[in-house]
Amino acid sequence: PTIFSSCRGSARSAAVPQSRHVGRSRMVCRNDWIAAGVAGGLLGQFAQRRCARMCQPSKTANGSGTMQSKVLAVVGLGNVGNQYVGTRHNIGFAAVDEVASKLLDESGSWILEGPIWEAAHGGNLLRLKRRSKAFESGFSELVLFKPASMMNGSGRPVSQLMDALKLPESHLVLIYDDLDLEVGRLRLRKSGSAGGQNGVRSVLAQGFKEFLRMRLGISRPPKAQGRHGVVGHVLGRFRHEELEQTTEALQMAAAAIEDLAEGTSVDNVMNKFNRSLVTTNG
């Protein structure tokens, strides 16, 4: 299921030490996020190296252009460390956890494959696969990934992951925070600049271009606060009155990934979710 036309060729990256360390004893579910949010921590914690590459277009299952069996990599961006738990900048990590929670707890169509949050490729990954092999479209496997490099160095782990999995960049979804979107807003785009987001800038610096971006709104602080105010804002926690909107935005993100994984076209997913804005009652 190629998400869109362009692809990034695959090549073996330099050997990366891996372990089968289980990073967490269990999945974090949505209720944990909500409880943590009320306590002040809604969100979970967690050169140019690109060679010239060639890749062949993926074969389709039929003439419709729908793929039958491929892997989709879903990467959430954030900072590692207890001090960053609950910050706006870590909403990408929270979204990846929400995807895992939704697909494993609710859908019934996906099962866990391998360790829980295995340390690999400069980050932590979780593999999900289709419960049944009898499906007509979509992806057969999802790899959820959180780089452990800190936000500004996200590009190298993402590149290592994609090289190790031998995936074209069209099979990558990158989830991250966006100051220019209101809290509760989700926006999907097929291309674009980093928009001032340093984690995305790091990914682009590795040569990635044609991957799917999923931006989750964290809103801007008042202009009077200046640059220091922006830094404090992105590294700060969501206000109590924003928790419901943020939780629902994470649920929308997970629903969008589920649709993509099960074969809905990118354009249809964009039309469905780009219009959505979570609003509070009253």
GROMACS .gro file of C-alpha atoms in nm:
model
  282
    1PRO     CA    1   0.000   0.000   0.000
    2THR     CA    2   0.208   0.284  -0.124
    3ILE     CA    3   0.085   0.593   0.051
    4PHE     CA    4   0.177   0.811  -0.244
    5SER     CA    5   0.388   0.789  -0.554
    6SER     CA    6   0.749   0.880  -0.466
    7CYS     CA    7   0.968   0.629  -0.293
    8ARG     CA    8   1.299   0.625  -0.114
    9GLY     CA    9   1.532   0.350  -0.216
   10SER     CA   10   1.655   0.112   0.047
   11ALA     CA   11   2.011   0.030   0.138
   12ARG     CA   12   2.181  -0.133   0.428
   13SER     CA   13   2.286   0.113   0.692
   14ALA     CA   14   2.593   0.070   0.907
   15ALA     CA   15   2.545  -0.198   1.168
   16VAL     CA   16   2.350  -0.067   1.463
   17PRO     CA   17   2.371  -0.242   1.799
   18GLN     CA   18   2.035  -0.387   1.887
   19SER     CA   19   1.890  -0.561   2.188
   20ARG     CA   20   1.566  -0.726   2.274
   21HIS     CA   21   1.532  -0.521   2.589
   22VAL     CA   22   1.171  -0.475   2.685
   23GLY     CA   23   1.140  -0.105   2.748
   24ARG     CA   24   0.802  -0.119   2.920
   25SER     CA   25   0.619  -0.394   3.104
   26ARG     CA   26   0.287  -0.319   2.936
   27MET     CA   27   0.119  -0.098   2.684
   28VAL     CA   28   0.011   0.243   2.801
   29CYS     CA   29  -0.357   0.281   2.730
   30ARG     CA   30  -0.569   0.588   2.677
   31ASN     CA   31  -0.694   0.589   3.033
   32ASP     CA   32  -0.335   0.622   3.152
   33TRP     CA   33  -0.293   0.933   2.935
   34ILE     CA   34  -0.606   1.091   3.074
   35ALA     CA   35  -0.515   1.016   3.432
   36ALA     CA   36  -0.163   1.146   3.376
   37GLY     CA   37  -0.301   1.458   3.214
   38VAL     CA   38  -0.518   1.546   3.510
   39ALA     CA   39  -0.210   1.509   3.725
   40GLY     CA   40  -0.022   1.747   3.498
   41GLY     CA   41   0.131   1.504   3.247
   42LEU     CA   42  -0.107   1.412   2.967
   43LEU     CA   43   0.154   1.295   2.719
   44GLY     CA   44   0.379   0.997   2.746
   45GLN     CA   45   0.757   0.989   2.753
   46PHE     CA   46   0.889   0.803   2.637
   47ALA     CA   47   2.617   1.406   0.687
   48GLN     CA   48   2.360   1.403   0.477
   49ARG     CA   49   2.387   1.029   0.499
   50ARG     CA   50   2.157   0.937   0.220
   51CYS     CA   51   2.330   0.746  -0.063
   52ALA     CA   52   2.210   0.747  -0.418
   53ARG     CA   53   1.941   0.483  -0.421
   54MET     CA   54   1.722   0.318  -0.675
   55CYS     CA   55   1.389   0.153  -0.609
   56GLN     CA   56   1.131  -0.018  -0.821
   57PRO     CA   57   0.763   0.075  -0.791
   58SER     CA   58   0.582  -0.164  -0.560
   59LYS     CA   59   0.361  -0.419  -0.730
   60THR     CA   60  -0.010  -0.378  -0.681
   61ALA     CA   61  -0.256  -0.645  -0.586
   62ASN     CA   62  -0.480  -0.542  -0.871
   63GLY     CA   63  -0.524  -0.269  -1.127
   64SER     CA   64  -0.670  -0.032  -0.870
   65GLY     CA   65  -0.329   0.062  -0.736
   66THR     CA   66  -0.412  -0.082  -0.392
   67MET     CA   67  -0.122  -0.275  -0.240
   68GLN     CA   68  -0.172  -0.608  -0.070
   69SER     CA   69   0.115  -0.677   0.169
   70LYS     CA   70   0.361  -0.418   0.296
   71VAL     CA   71   0.495  -0.255   0.609
   72LEU     CA   72   0.399   0.095   0.724
   73ALA     CA   73   0.637   0.280   0.958
   74VAL     CA   74   0.470   0.528   1.194
   75VAL     CA   75   0.719   0.751   1.375
   76GLY     CA   76   0.632   0.988   1.657
   77LEU     CA   77   0.876   1.265   1.747
   78GLY     CA   78   0.956   1.377   2.100
   79ASN     CA   79   1.220   1.412   2.370
   80VAL     CA   80   1.331   1.129   2.596
   81GLY     CA   81   1.345   1.182   2.972
   82ASN     CA   82   1.116   1.220   3.269
   83GLN     CA   83   1.142   1.597   3.254
   84TYR     CA   84   0.967   1.593   2.915
   85VAL     CA   85   0.674   1.376   3.016
   86GLY     CA   86   0.354   1.567   2.957
   87THR     CA   87   0.502   1.838   2.735
   88ARG     CA   88   0.345   1.966   2.417
   89HIS     CA   89   0.662   1.879   2.224
   90ASN     CA   90   0.605   1.510   2.304
   91ILE     CA   91   0.263   1.478   2.148
   92GLY     CA   92   0.419   1.269   1.869
   93PHE     CA   93   0.520   1.004   2.123
   94ALA     CA   94   0.172   1.013   2.273
   95ALA     CA   95   0.013   0.967   1.931
   96VAL     CA   96   0.219   0.654   1.861
   97ASP     CA   97   0.112   0.510   2.196
   98GLU     CA   98  -0.249   0.592   2.113
   99VAL     CA   99  -0.217   0.407   1.781
  100ALA     CA  100  -0.090   0.098   1.964
  101SER     CA  101  -0.367   0.123   2.222
  102LYS     CA  102  -0.641   0.159   1.962
  103LEU     CA  103  -0.527  -0.119   1.732
  104LEU     CA  104  -0.448  -0.369   2.006
  105ASP     CA  105  -0.733  -0.293   2.244
  106GLU     CA  106  -1.017  -0.197   2.014
  107SER     CA  107  -0.988  -0.303   1.654
  108GLY     CA  108  -0.943  -0.677   1.698
  109SER     CA  109  -0.768  -0.683   1.359
  110TRP     CA  110  -0.412  -0.636   1.485
  111ILE     CA  111  -0.189  -0.831   1.723
  112LEU     CA  112   0.146  -0.766   1.888
  113GLU     CA  113   0.448  -0.910   1.709
  114GLY     CA  114   0.763  -0.936   1.920
  115PRO     CA  115   0.877  -0.747   2.231
  116ILE     CA  116   0.704  -0.442   2.375
  117TRP     CA  117   0.903  -0.131   2.281
  118GLU     CA  118   1.218  -0.306   2.170
  119ALA     CA  119   1.534  -0.094   2.169
  120ALA     CA  120   1.657  -0.086   1.809
  121HIS     CA  121   1.782   0.150   1.537
  122GLY     CA  122   1.846   0.436   1.779
  123GLY     CA  123   1.500   0.431   1.928
  124ASN     CA  124   1.222   0.207   2.055
  125LEU     CA  125   0.988   0.016   1.829
  126LEU     CA  126   0.672  -0.188   1.850
  127ARG     CA  127   0.556  -0.423   1.576
  128LEU     CA  128   0.191  -0.496   1.501
  129LYS     CA  129   0.065  -0.736   1.238
  130ARG     CA  130  -0.272  -0.821   1.089
  131ARG     CA  131  -0.450  -1.093   1.280
  132SER     CA  132  -0.580  -1.243   0.957
  133LYS     CA  133  -0.391  -1.290   0.633
  134ALA     CA  134  -0.715  -1.271   0.439
  135PHE     CA  135  -0.738  -0.900   0.365
  136GLU     CA  136  -0.788  -0.728   0.033
  137SER     CA  137  -0.597  -0.404   0.080
  138GLY     CA  138  -0.378  -0.214   0.319
  139PHE     CA  139  -0.065  -0.305   0.509
  140SER     CA  140   0.015  -0.637   0.668
  141GLU     CA  141   0.241  -0.490   0.938
  142LEU     CA  142   0.285  -0.165   1.129
  143VAL     CA  143   0.611  -0.061   1.291
  144LEU     CA  144   0.563   0.209   1.555
  145PHE     CA  145   0.882   0.395   1.642
  146LYS     CA  146   1.005   0.660   1.887
  147PRO     CA  147   1.357   0.795   1.821
  148ALA     CA  148   1.572   0.806   2.135
  149SER     CA  149   1.802   1.076   2.001
  150MET     CA  150   1.612   1.376   2.141
  151MET     CA  151   1.401   1.588   1.908
  152ASN     CA  152   1.675   1.772   1.721
  153GLY     CA  153   1.855   1.451   1.622
  154SER     CA  154   1.551   1.253   1.507
  155GLY     CA  155   1.666   1.216   1.148
  156ARG     CA  156   1.940   0.961   1.199
  157PRO     CA  157   1.729   0.705   1.388
  158VAL     CA  158   1.450   0.746   1.133
  159SER     CA  159   1.698   0.684   0.852
  160GLN     CA  160   1.840   0.378   1.032
  161LEU     CA  161   1.491   0.239   1.079
  162MET     CA  162   1.387   0.285   0.718
  163ASP     CA  163   1.713   0.137   0.589
  164ALA     CA  164   1.687  -0.163   0.821
  165LEU     CA  165   1.330  -0.230   0.713
  166LYS     CA  166   1.419  -0.160   0.348
  167LEU     CA  167   1.115   0.063   0.310
  168PRO     CA  168   1.056   0.341   0.059
  169GLU     CA  169   0.992   0.677   0.221
  170SER     CA  170   0.635   0.660   0.089
  171HIS     CA  171   0.578   0.402   0.365
  172LEU     CA  172   0.665   0.651   0.640
  173VAL     CA  173   0.423   0.858   0.848
  174LEU     CA  174   0.587   1.117   1.072
  175ILE     CA  175   0.379   1.254   1.363
  176TYR     CA  176   0.482   1.572   1.544
  177ASP     CA  177   0.366   1.889   1.715
  178ASP     CA  178   0.285   2.212   1.532
  179LEU     CA  179   0.273   2.557   1.690
  180ASP     CA  180   0.072   2.699   1.402
  181LEU     CA  181  -0.221   2.464   1.454
  182GLU     CA  182  -0.473   2.508   1.734
  183VAL     CA  183  -0.490   2.250   2.008
  184GLY     CA  184  -0.733   1.984   1.887
  185ARG     CA  185  -0.643   2.028   1.519
  186LEU     CA  186  -0.485   1.755   1.307
  187ARG     CA  187  -0.337   1.819   0.964
  188LEU     CA  188  -0.201   1.567   0.712
  189ARG     CA  189   0.028   1.669   0.426
  190LYS     CA  190   0.218   1.475   0.161
  191SER     CA  191   0.508   1.719   0.144
  192GLY     CA  192   0.633   2.046   0.282
  193SER     CA  193   0.906   2.221   0.479
  194ALA     CA  194   0.997   2.168   0.842
  195GLY     CA  195   0.800   2.478   0.940
  196GLY     CA  196   1.043   2.552   1.221
  197GLN     CA  197   1.011   2.204   1.375
  198ASN     CA  198   1.366   2.088   1.446
  199GLY     CA  199   1.285   1.718   1.452
  200VAL     CA  200   1.133   1.739   1.105
  201ARG     CA  201   1.428   1.948   0.988
  202SER     CA  202   1.659   1.668   1.104
  203VAL     CA  203   1.457   1.410   0.909
  204LEU     CA  204   1.462   1.624   0.595
  205ALA     CA  205   1.840   1.663   0.632
  206GLN     CA  206   1.871   1.286   0.586
  207GLY     CA  207   1.728   1.319   0.237
  208PHE     CA  208   1.365   1.234   0.305
  209LYS     CA  209   1.108   1.432   0.110
  210GLU     CA  210   0.800   1.240   0.000
  211PHE     CA  211   0.668   1.102   0.327
  212LEU     CA  212   0.337   1.170   0.498
  213ARG     CA  213   0.339   1.437   0.768
  214MET     CA  214   0.082   1.432   1.047
  215ARG     CA  215   0.087   1.754   1.248
  216LEU     CA  216  -0.094   1.786   1.579
  217GLY     CA  217  -0.174   2.133   1.704
  218ILE     CA  218  -0.027   2.270   2.026
  219SER     CA  219  -0.115   2.640   1.962
  220ARG     CA  220   0.121   2.936   1.993
  221PRO     CA  221   0.177   3.132   2.313
  222PRO     CA  222   0.097   3.506   2.319
  223LYS     CA  223   0.341   3.702   2.098
  224ALA     CA  224   0.444   3.920   2.390
  225GLN     CA  225   0.633   3.628   2.541
  226GLY     CA  226   0.893   3.627   2.262
  227ARG     CA  227   1.132   3.341   2.176
  228HIS     CA  228   1.184   3.234   2.536
  229GLY     CA  229   0.810   3.215   2.572
  230VAL     CA  230   0.787   2.981   2.271
  231VAL     CA  231   1.052   2.748   2.415
  232GLY     CA  232   0.878   2.743   2.748
  233HIS     CA  233   0.546   2.680   2.575
  234VAL     CA  234   0.654   2.377   2.369
  235LEU     CA  235   0.836   2.226   2.667
  236GLY     CA  236   0.544   2.302   2.895
  237ARG     CA  237   0.236   2.095   2.968
  238PHE     CA  238  -0.113   2.133   2.832
  239ARG     CA  239  -0.345   2.340   3.043
  240HIS     CA  240  -0.624   2.157   3.221
  241GLU     CA  241  -0.884   2.304   2.987
  242GLU     CA  242  -0.690   2.169   2.686
  243LEU     CA  243  -0.673   1.809   2.805
  244GLU     CA  244  -1.001   1.695   2.653
  245GLN     CA  245  -0.919   1.847   2.315
  246THR     CA  246  -0.572   1.696   2.315
  247THR     CA  247  -0.696   1.351   2.412
  248GLU     CA  248  -0.956   1.359   2.135
  249ALA     CA  249  -0.695   1.481   1.884
  250LEU     CA  250  -0.479   1.180   1.976
  251GLN     CA  251  -0.777   0.955   1.914
  252MET     CA  252  -0.827   1.114   1.571
  253ALA     CA  253  -0.459   1.057   1.492
  254ALA     CA  254  -0.492   0.689   1.580
  255ALA     CA  255  -0.808   0.657   1.372
  256ALA     CA  256  -0.631   0.814   1.074
  257ILE     CA  257  -0.341   0.569   1.102
  258GLU     CA  258  -0.585   0.280   1.128
  259ASP     CA  259  -0.758   0.396   0.809
  260LEU     CA  260  -0.424   0.421   0.626
  261ALA     CA  261  -0.312   0.082   0.752
  262GLU     CA  262  -0.632  -0.082   0.634
  263GLY     CA  263  -0.610   0.056   0.282
  264THR     CA  264  -0.790   0.391   0.276
  265SER     CA  265  -0.616   0.627   0.034
  266VAL     CA  266  -0.417   0.919   0.167
  267ASP     CA  267  -0.642   1.167  -0.011
  268ASN     CA  268  -0.952   1.019   0.149
  269VAL     CA  269  -0.790   1.018   0.492
  270MET     CA  270  -0.683   1.379   0.445
  271ASN     CA  271  -1.034   1.482   0.341
  272LYS     CA  272  -1.177   1.308   0.645
  273PHE     CA  273  -0.943   1.428   0.918
  274ASN     CA  274  -0.804   1.762   0.799
  275ARG     CA  275  -1.147   1.916   0.846
  276SER     CA  276  -1.182   1.799   1.203
  277LEU     CA  277  -1.139   2.035   1.497
  278VAL     CA  278  -1.208   1.921   1.848
  279THR     CA  279  -1.400   2.183   2.043
  280THR     CA  280  -1.480   2.195   2.408
  281ASN     CA  281  -1.835   2.217   2.533
  282GLY     CA  282  -1.915   2.572   2.631
   0.00000   0.00000   0.00000
